[in-house]
mmCIF file of C-alpha atoms and ligand atoms in Angstrom:
data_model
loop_
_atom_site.group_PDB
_atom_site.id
_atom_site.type_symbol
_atom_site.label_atom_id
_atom_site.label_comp_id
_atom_site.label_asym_id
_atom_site.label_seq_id
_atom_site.Cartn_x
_atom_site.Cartn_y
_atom_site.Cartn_z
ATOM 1 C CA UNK A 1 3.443 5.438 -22.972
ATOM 2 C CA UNK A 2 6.540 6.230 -21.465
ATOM 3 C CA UNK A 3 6.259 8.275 -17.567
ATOM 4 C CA UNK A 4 10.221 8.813 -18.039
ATOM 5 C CA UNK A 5 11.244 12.551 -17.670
ATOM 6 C CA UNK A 6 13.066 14.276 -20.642
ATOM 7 C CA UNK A 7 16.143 13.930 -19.756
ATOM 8 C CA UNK A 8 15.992 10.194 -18.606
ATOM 9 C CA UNK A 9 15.232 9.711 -22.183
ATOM 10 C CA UNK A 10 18.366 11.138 -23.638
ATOM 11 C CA UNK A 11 20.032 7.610 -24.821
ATOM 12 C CA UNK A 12 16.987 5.198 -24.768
ATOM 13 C CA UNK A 13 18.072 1.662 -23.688
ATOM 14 C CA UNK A 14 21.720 2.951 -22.063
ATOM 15 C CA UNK A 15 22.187 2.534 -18.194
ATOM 16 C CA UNK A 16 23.247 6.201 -18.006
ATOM 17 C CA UNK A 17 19.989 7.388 -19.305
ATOM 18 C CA UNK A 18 17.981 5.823 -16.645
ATOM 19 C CA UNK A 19 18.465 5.886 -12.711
ATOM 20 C CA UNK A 20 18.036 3.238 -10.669
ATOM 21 C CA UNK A 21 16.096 3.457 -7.352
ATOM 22 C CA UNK A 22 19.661 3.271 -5.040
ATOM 23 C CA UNK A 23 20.891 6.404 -6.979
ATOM 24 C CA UNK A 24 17.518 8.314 -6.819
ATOM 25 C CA UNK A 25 17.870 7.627 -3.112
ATOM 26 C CA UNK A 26 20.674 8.769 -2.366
ATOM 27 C CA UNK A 27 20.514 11.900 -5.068
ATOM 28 C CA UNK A 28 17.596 12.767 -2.990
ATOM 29 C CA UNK A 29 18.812 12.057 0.516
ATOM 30 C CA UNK A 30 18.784 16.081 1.747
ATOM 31 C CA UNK A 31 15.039 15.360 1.386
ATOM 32 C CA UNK A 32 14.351 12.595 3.355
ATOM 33 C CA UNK A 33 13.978 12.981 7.354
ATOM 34 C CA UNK A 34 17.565 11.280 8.687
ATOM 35 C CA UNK A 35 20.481 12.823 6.949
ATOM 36 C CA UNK A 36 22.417 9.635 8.090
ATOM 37 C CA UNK A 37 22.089 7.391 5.407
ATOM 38 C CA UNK A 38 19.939 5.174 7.854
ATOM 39 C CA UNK A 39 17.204 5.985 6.244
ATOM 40 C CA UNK A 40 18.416 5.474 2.745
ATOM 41 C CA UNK A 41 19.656 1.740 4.179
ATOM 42 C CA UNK A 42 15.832 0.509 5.281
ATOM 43 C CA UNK A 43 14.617 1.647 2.097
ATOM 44 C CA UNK A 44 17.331 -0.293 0.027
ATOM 45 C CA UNK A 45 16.507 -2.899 3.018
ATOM 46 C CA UNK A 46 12.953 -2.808 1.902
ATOM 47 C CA UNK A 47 13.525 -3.114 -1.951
ATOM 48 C CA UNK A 48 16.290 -6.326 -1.662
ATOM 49 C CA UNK A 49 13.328 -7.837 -0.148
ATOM 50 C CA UNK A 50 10.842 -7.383 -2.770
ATOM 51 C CA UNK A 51 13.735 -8.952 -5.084
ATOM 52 C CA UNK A 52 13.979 -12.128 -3.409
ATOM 53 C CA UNK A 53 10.371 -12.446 -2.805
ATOM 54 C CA UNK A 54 9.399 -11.665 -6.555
ATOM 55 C CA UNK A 55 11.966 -14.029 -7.151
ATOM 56 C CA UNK A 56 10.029 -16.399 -5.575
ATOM 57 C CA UNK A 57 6.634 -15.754 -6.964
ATOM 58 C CA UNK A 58 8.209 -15.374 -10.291
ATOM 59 C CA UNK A 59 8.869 -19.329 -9.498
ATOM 60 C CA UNK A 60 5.413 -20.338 -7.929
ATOM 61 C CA UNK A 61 3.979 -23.571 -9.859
ATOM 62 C CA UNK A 62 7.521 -24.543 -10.891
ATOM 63 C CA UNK A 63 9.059 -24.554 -6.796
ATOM 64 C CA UNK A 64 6.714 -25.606 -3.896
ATOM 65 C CA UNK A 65 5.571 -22.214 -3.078
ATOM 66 C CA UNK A 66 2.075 -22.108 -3.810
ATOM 67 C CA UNK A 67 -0.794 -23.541 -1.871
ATOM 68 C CA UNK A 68 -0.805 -23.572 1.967
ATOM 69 C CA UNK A 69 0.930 -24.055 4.901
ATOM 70 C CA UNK A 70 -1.803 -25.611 7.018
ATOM 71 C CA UNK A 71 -1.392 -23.041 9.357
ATOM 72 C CA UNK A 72 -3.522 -19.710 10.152
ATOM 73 C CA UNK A 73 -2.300 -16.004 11.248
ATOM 74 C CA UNK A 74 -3.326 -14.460 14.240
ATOM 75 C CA UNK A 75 -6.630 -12.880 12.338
ATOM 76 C CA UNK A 76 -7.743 -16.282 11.235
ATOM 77 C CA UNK A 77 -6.743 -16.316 7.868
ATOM 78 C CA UNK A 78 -5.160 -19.583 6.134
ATOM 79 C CA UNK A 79 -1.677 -18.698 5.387
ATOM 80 C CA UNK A 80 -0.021 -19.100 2.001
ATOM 81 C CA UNK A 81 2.854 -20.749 1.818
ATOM 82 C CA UNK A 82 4.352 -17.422 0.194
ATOM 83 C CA UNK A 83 2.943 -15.582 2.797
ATOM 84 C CA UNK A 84 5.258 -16.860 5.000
ATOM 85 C CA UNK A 85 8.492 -16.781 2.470
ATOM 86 C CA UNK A 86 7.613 -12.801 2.218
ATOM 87 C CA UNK A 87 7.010 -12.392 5.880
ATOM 88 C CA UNK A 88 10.700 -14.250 7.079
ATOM 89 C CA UNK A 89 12.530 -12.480 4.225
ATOM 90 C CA UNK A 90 11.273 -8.933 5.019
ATOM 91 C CA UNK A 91 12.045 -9.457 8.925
ATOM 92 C CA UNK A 92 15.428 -10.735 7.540
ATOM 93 C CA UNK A 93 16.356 -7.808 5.207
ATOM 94 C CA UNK A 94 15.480 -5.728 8.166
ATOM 95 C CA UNK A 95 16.416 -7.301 11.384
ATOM 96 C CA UNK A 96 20.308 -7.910 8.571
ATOM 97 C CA UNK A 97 20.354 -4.066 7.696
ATOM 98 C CA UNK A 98 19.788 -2.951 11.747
ATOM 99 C CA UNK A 99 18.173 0.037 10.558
ATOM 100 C CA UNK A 100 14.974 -0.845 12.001
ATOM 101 C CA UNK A 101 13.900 -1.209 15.577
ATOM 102 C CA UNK A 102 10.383 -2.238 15.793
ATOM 103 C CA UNK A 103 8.651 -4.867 12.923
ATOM 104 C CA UNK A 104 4.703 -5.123 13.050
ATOM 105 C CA UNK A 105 3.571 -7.665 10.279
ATOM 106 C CA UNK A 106 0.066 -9.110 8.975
ATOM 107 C CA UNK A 107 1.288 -12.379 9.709
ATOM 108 C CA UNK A 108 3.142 -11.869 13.325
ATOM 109 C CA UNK A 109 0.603 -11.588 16.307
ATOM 110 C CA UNK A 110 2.831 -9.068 18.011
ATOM 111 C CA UNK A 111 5.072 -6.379 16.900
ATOM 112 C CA UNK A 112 8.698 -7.618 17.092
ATOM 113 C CA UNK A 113 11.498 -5.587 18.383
ATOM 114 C CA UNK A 114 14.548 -5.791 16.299
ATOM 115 C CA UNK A 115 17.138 -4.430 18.831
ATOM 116 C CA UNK A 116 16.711 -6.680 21.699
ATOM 117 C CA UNK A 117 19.884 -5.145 23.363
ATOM 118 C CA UNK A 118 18.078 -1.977 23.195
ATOM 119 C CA UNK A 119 20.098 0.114 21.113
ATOM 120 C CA UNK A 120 17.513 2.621 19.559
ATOM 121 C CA UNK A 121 20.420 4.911 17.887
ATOM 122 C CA UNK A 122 18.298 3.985 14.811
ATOM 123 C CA UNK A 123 14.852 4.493 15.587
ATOM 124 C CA UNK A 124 12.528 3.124 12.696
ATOM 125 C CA UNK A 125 9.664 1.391 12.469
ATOM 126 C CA UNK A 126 8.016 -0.183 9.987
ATOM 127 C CA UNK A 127 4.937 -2.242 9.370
ATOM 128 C CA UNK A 128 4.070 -4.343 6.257
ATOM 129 C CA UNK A 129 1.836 -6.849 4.740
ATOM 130 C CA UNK A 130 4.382 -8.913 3.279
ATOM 131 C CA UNK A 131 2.551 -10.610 0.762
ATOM 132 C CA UNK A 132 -1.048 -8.225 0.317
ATOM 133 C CA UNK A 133 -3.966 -10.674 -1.989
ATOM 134 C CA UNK A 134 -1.979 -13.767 -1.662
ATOM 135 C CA UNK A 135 -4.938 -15.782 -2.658
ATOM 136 C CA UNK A 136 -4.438 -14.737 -6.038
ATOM 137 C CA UNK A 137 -0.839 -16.858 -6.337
ATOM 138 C CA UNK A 138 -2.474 -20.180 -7.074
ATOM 139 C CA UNK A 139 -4.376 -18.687 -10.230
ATOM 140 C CA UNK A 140 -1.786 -16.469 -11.171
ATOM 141 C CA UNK A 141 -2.929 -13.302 -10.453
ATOM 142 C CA UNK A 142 -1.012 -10.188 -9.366
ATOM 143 C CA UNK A 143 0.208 -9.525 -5.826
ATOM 144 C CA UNK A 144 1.677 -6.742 -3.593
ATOM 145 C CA UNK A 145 3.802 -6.447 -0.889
ATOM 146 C CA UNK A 146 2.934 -2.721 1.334
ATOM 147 C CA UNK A 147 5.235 -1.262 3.980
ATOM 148 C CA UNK A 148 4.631 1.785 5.989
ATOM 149 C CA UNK A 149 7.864 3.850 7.881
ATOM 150 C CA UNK A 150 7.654 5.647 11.059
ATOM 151 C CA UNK A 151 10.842 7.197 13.205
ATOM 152 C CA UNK A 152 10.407 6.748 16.606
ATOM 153 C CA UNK A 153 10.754 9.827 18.939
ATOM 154 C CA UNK A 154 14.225 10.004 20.815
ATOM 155 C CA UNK A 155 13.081 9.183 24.827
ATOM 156 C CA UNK A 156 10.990 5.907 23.976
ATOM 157 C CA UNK A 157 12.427 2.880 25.279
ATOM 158 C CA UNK A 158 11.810 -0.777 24.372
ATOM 159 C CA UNK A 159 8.725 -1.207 25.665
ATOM 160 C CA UNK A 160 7.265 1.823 25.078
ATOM 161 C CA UNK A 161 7.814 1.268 21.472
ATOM 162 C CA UNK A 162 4.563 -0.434 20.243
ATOM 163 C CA UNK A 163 2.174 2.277 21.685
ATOM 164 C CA UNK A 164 4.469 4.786 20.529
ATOM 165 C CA UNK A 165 4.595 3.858 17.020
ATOM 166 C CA UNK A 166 0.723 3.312 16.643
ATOM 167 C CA UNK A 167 0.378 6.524 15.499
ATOM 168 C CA UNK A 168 -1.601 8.191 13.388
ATOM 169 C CA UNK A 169 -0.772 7.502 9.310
ATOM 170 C CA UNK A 170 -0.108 11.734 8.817
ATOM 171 C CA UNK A 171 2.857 11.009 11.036
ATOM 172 C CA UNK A 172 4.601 8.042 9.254
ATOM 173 C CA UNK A 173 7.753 8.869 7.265
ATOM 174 C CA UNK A 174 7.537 7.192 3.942
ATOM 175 C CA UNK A 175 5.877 4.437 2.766
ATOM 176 C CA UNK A 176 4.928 2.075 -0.520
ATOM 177 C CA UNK A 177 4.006 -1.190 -1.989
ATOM 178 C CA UNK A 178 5.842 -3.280 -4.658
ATOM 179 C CA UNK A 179 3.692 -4.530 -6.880
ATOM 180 C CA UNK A 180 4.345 -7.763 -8.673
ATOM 181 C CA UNK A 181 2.339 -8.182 -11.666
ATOM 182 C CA UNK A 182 3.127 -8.228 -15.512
ATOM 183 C CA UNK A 183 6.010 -6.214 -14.330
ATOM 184 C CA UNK A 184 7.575 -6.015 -10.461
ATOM 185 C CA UNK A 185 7.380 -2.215 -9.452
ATOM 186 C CA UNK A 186 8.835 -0.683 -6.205
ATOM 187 C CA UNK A 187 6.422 2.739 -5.773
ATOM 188 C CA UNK A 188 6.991 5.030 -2.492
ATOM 189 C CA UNK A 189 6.740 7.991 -1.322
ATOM 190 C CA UNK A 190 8.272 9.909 1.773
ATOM 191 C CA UNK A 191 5.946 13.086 1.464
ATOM 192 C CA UNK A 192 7.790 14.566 -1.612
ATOM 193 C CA UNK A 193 5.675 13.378 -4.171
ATOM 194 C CA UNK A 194 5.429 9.617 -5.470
ATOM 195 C CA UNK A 195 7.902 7.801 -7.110
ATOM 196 C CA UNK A 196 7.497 4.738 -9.182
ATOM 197 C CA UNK A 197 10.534 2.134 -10.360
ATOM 198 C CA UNK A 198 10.359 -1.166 -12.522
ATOM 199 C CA UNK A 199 12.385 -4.017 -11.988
ATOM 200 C CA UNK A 200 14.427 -4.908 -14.305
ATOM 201 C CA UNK A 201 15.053 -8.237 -14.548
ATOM 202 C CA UNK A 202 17.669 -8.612 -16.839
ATOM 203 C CA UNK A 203 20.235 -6.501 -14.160
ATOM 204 C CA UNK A 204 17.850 -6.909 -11.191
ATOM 205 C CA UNK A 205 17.614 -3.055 -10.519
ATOM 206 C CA UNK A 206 14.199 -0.987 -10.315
ATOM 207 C CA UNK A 207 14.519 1.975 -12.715
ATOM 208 C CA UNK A 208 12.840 4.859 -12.090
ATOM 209 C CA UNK A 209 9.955 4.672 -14.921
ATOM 210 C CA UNK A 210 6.896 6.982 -12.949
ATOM 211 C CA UNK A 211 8.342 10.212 -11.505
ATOM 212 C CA UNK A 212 5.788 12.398 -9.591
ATOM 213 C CA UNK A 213 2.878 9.813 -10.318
ATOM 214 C CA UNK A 214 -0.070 11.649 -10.144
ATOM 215 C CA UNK A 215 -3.537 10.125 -9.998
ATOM 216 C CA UNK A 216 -5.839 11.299 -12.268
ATOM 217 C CA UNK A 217 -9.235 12.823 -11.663
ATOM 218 C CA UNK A 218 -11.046 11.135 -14.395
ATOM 219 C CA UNK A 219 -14.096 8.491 -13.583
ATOM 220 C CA UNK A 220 -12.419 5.744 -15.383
ATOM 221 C CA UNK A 221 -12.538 2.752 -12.962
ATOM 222 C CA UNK A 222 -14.299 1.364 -9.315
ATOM 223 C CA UNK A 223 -13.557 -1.467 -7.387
ATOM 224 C CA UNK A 224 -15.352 -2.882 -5.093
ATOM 225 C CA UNK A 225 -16.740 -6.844 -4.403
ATOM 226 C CA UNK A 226 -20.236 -6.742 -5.409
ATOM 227 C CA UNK A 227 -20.947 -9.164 -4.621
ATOM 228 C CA UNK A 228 -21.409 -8.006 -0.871
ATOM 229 C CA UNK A 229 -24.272 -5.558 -2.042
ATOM 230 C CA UNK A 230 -26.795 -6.940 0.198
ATOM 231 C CA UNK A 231 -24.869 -6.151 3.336
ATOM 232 C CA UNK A 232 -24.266 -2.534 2.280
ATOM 233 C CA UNK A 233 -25.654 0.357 3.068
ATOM 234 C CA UNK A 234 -28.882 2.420 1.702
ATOM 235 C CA UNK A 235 -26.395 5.287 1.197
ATOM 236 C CA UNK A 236 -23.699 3.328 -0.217
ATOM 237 C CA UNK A 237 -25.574 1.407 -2.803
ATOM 238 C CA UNK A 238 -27.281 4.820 -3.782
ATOM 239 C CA UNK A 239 -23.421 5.819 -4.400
ATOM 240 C CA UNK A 240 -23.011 2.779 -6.425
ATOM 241 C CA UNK A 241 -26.225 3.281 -8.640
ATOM 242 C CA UNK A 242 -24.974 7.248 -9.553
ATOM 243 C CA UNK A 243 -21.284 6.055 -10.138
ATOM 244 C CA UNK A 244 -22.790 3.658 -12.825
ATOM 245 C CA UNK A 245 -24.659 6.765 -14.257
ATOM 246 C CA UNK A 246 -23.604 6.976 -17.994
ATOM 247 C CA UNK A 247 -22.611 10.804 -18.770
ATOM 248 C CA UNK A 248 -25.680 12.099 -20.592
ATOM 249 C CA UNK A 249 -23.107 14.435 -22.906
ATOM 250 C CA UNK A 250 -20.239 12.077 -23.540
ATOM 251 C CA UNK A 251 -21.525 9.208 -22.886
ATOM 252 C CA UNK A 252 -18.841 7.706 -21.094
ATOM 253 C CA UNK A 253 -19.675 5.193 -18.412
ATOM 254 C CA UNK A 254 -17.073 4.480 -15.445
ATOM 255 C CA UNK A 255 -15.137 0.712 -15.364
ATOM 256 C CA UNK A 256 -15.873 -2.100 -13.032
ATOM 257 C CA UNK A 257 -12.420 -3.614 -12.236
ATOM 258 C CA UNK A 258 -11.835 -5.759 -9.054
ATOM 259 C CA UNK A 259 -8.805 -8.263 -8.802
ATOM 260 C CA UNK A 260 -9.207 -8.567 -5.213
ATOM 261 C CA UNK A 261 -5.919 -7.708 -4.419
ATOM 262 C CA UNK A 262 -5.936 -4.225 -3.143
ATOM 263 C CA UNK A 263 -2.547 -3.477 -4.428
ATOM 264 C CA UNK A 264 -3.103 -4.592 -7.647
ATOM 265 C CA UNK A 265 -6.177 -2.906 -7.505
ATOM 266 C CA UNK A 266 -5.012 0.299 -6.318
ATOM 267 C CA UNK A 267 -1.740 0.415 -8.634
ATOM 268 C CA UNK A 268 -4.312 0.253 -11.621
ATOM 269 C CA UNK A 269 -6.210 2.923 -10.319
ATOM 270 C CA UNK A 270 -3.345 5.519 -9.222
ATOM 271 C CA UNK A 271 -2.299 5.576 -13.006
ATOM 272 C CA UNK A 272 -5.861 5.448 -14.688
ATOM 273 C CA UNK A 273 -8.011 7.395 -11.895
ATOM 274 C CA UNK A 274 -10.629 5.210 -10.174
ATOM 275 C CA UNK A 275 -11.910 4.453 -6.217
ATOM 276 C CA UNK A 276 -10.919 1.429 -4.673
ATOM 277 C CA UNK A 277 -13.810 0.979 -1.841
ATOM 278 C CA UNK A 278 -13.713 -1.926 0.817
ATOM 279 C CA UNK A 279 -16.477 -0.992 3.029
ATOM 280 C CA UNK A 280 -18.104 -1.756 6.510
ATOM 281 C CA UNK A 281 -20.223 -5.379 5.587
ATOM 282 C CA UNK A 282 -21.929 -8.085 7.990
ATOM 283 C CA UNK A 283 -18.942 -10.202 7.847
ATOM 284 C CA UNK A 284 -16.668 -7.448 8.176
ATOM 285 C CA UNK A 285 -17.984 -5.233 10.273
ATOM 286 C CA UNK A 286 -15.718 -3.005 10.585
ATOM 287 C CA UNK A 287 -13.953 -3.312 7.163
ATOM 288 C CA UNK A 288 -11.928 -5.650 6.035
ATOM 289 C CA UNK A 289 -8.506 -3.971 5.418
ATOM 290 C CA UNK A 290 -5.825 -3.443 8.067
ATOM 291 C CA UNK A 291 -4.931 0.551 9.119
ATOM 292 C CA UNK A 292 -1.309 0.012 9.958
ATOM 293 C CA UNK A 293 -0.216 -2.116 7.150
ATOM 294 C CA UNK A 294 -3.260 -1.466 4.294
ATOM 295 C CA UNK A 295 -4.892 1.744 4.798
ATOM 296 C CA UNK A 296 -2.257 4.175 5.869
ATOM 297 C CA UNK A 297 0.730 3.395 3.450
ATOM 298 C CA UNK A 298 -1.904 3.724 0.667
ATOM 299 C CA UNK A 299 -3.237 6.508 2.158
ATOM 300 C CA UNK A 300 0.068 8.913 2.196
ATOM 301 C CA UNK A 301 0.543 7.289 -1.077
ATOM 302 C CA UNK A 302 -2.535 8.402 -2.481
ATOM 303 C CA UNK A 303 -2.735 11.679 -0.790
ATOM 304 C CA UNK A 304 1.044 12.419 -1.937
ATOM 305 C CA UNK A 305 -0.549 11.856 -5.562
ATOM 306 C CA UNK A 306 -3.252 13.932 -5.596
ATOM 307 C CA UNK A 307 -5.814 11.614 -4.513
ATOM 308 C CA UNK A 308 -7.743 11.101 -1.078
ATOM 309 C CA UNK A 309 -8.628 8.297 1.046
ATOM 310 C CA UNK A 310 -11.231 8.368 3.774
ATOM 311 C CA UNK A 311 -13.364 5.918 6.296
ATOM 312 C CA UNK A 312 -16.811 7.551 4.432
ATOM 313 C CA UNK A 313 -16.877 9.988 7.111
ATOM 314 C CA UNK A 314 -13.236 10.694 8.083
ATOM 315 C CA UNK A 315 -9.906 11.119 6.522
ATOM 316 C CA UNK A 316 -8.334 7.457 7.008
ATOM 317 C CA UNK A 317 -4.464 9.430 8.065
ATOM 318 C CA UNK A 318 -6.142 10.969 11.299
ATOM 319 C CA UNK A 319 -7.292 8.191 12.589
ATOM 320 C CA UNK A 320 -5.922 7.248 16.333
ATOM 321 C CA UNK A 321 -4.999 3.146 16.237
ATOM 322 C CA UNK A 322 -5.455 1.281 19.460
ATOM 323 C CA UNK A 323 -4.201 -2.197 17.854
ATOM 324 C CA UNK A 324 -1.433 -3.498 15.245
ATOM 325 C CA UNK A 325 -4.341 -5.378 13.270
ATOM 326 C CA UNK A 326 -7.135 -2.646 13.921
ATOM 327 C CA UNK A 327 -9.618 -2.782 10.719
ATOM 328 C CA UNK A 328 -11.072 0.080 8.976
ATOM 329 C CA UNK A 329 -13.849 0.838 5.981
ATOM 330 C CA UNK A 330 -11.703 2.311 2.960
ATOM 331 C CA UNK A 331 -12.715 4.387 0.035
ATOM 332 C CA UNK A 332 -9.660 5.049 -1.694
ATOM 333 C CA UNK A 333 -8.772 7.335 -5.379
ATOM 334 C CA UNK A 334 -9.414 10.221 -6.842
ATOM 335 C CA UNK A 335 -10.223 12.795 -5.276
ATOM 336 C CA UNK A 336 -14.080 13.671 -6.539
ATOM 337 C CA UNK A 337 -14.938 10.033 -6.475
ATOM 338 C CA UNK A 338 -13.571 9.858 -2.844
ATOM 339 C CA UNK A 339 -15.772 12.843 -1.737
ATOM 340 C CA UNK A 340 -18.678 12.034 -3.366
ATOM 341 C CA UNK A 341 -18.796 8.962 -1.872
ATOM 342 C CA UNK A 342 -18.348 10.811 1.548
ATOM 343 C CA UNK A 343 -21.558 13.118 0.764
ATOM 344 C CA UNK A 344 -23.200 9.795 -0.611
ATOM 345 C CA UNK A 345 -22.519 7.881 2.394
ATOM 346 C CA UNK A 346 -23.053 10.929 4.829
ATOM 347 C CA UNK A 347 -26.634 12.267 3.510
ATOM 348 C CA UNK A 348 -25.274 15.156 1.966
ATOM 349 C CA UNK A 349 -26.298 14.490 -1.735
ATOM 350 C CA UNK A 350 -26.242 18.787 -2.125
ATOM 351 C CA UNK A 351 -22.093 18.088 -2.018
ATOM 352 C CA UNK A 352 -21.559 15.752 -5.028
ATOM 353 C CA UNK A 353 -18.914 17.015 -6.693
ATOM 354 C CA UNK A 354 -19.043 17.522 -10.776
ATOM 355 C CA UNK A 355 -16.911 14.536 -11.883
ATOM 356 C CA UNK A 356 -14.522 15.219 -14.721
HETATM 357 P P1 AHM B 401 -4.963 -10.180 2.634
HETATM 358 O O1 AHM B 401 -4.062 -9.088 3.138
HETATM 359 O O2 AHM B 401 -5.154 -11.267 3.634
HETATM 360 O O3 AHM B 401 -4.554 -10.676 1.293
HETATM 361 O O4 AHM B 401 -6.450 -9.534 2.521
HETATM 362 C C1 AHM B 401 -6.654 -8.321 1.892
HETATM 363 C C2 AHM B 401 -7.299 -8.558 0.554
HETATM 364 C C3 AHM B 401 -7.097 -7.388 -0.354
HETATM 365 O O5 AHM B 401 -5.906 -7.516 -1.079
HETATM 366 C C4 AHM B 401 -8.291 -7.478 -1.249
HETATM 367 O O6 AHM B 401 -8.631 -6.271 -1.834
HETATM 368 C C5 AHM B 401 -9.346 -7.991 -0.309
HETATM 369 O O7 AHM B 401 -8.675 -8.692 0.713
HETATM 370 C C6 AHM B 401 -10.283 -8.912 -1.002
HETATM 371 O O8 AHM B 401 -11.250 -9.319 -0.097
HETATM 372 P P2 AHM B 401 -12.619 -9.962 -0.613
HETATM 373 O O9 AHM B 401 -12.287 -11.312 -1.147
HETATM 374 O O10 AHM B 401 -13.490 -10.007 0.613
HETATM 375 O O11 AHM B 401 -13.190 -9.049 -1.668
HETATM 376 MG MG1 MG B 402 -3.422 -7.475 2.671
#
């Protein structure tokens, strides 16, 4: 099925009758928040990145990319030898385009300030996980890299900048993931609606192939490791046992689909409808995915699309962070999945939506 609009489908297979994620940029610039162009730069910043490191994965088991370093990150976590390639070629793309004042990355302890000499004339921020499920690369299994964009306000100086920018996720300006599976696609959003774009390889441009993604509200997938049931809640495994509940008239029973790789997993379920759920557990006590880098780029994603995201008892965008690596429970989707789980995991059963 194609997601290309009517008019992009004028001369199948021409370059005219597609547009490529620069021109879509800049054709929509009036929209975005700078009007200089700056912000049109870190997102073409952003997306010559996720060339060079799908370039790279394309090649893992052929160059020595996959496997470990030997090293760990600051939260304890072996790193992956592509880990680090997509961690030093974001920084480069961004500390090379100068758009970008402030980095904060999965794999950096520390946020890293980009404009040492303090010129803050461009005042972005942006925080990533540059290489999201990177276990997956030694079985072949599809990755993500997510990014979230936030301008910094006009007085802050230098060292002001990290507890300025940990903001909330309603205020950050744009944000997406590129995911690299069967195909590479670039998806974003900078609160106008999401956009998706495929790479193609052949001319090494993402086309615009999802306008205005919107996720659907059917009850078609959940994802979730199960294998963590014993460390979940009463309320949450009651959730569990009604999502599984086969629809006495149709019949129809929801999906279990779980790559462990949240952008993988959350790509599948913005197009077919589904909830993505990474809850509180023994070992992760307070969740397991990141806010700055994880939650709240998916979360203006999702919410852009129609969808919701939420802690179980609060929206995951208003939440105040007090660290670059600060952890939070996700449940992630479509919209009645996402608040039935909230009246699940809440004790108010007299909520639960009707689900499509
Ligand atoms: P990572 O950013 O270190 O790759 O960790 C996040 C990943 C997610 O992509 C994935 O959904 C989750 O961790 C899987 O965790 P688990 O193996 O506990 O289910
Ligand atoms: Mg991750």
């Amino acid at each position: 099925m194609s997601h290309a609009s009517s008019a992009d489908q004028a001369s199948p297979g021409t370059l005219e009758s597609v547009m490529t994620l620069e021109q879509f940029i800049l054709d929509r610039r009036e929209r975005f928040p700078q009007s200089t162009g700056a912000f049109s730069r870190l997102l073409r910043d952003v997306s010559v990145a996720a060339k060079i490191i799908n370039h790279n994965i394309r090649r893992a088991g052929i160059l020595d990319v996959v496997g470990e370093t030997g090293t760990v990150n600051v939260q304890d976590e072996r790193q992956k030898k592509l880990d680090e390639i997509a961690d030093r070629e974001l920084e480069r793309a961004l500390r090379r385009g100068g758009e970008c004042c402030l980095i904060g990355s999965e794999e950096q302890p520390d946020t890293i300030p980009l404009s040492p000499q303090g010129n803050f004339q461009e005042r972005f921020a942006v925080f990533f996980d540059p290489l999201d499920g990177s276990s997956n690369t030694d079985v072949n299994a599809s990755v993500g890299t997510i990014f979230s964009v936030y301008t910094l306000p006009e007085d802050v100086d230098e060292k002001a900048s990290l507890d300025v920018t940990l903001r909330p996720g309603s205020e950050q300006v744009a944000a997406g993931y590129v995911a690299y599976g069967s195909s590479t696609m670039f998806v974003f959003t900078t609160g106008n609606g999401v956009n998706g774009f495929t790479l193609d390889p052949g001319i090494g441009e993402f086309l615009l192939t999802h306008p205005n993604l919107q996720i659907p509200e059917a009850r078609a997938m959940y994802s979730i490791n199960e294998a963590d049931i014993e460390d979940f809640s009463p309320e949450l495994r009651s959730f569990l046992k009604w999502l599984k509940t086969k629809d006495p008239e149709t019949g129809h029973r929801i999906r279990a689909r779980y790559i462990g790789s949240f952008v993988s997993d959350f790509h599948r379920n913005l197009l077919t409808g589904g909830l993505y759920m990474y809850p509180a557990t023994v070992d992760h006590p307070k969740g397991k995915l990141r806010l700055m880098y994880e939650a709240n780029p998916m979360a203006f994603l999702v919410e852009q699309a129609g969808g919701q995201a939420s802690t179980g008892h609060q929206r995951i965008l208003d939440l105040h962070p007090d660290n670059l690596h600060q952890r939070t429970p996700l449940f992630i989707g479509s919209s009645p999945l996402v608040e039935a789980a909230e009246a699940y995991l809440q004790g108010r059963e007299e909520d639960i939506p009707d689900l499509p």
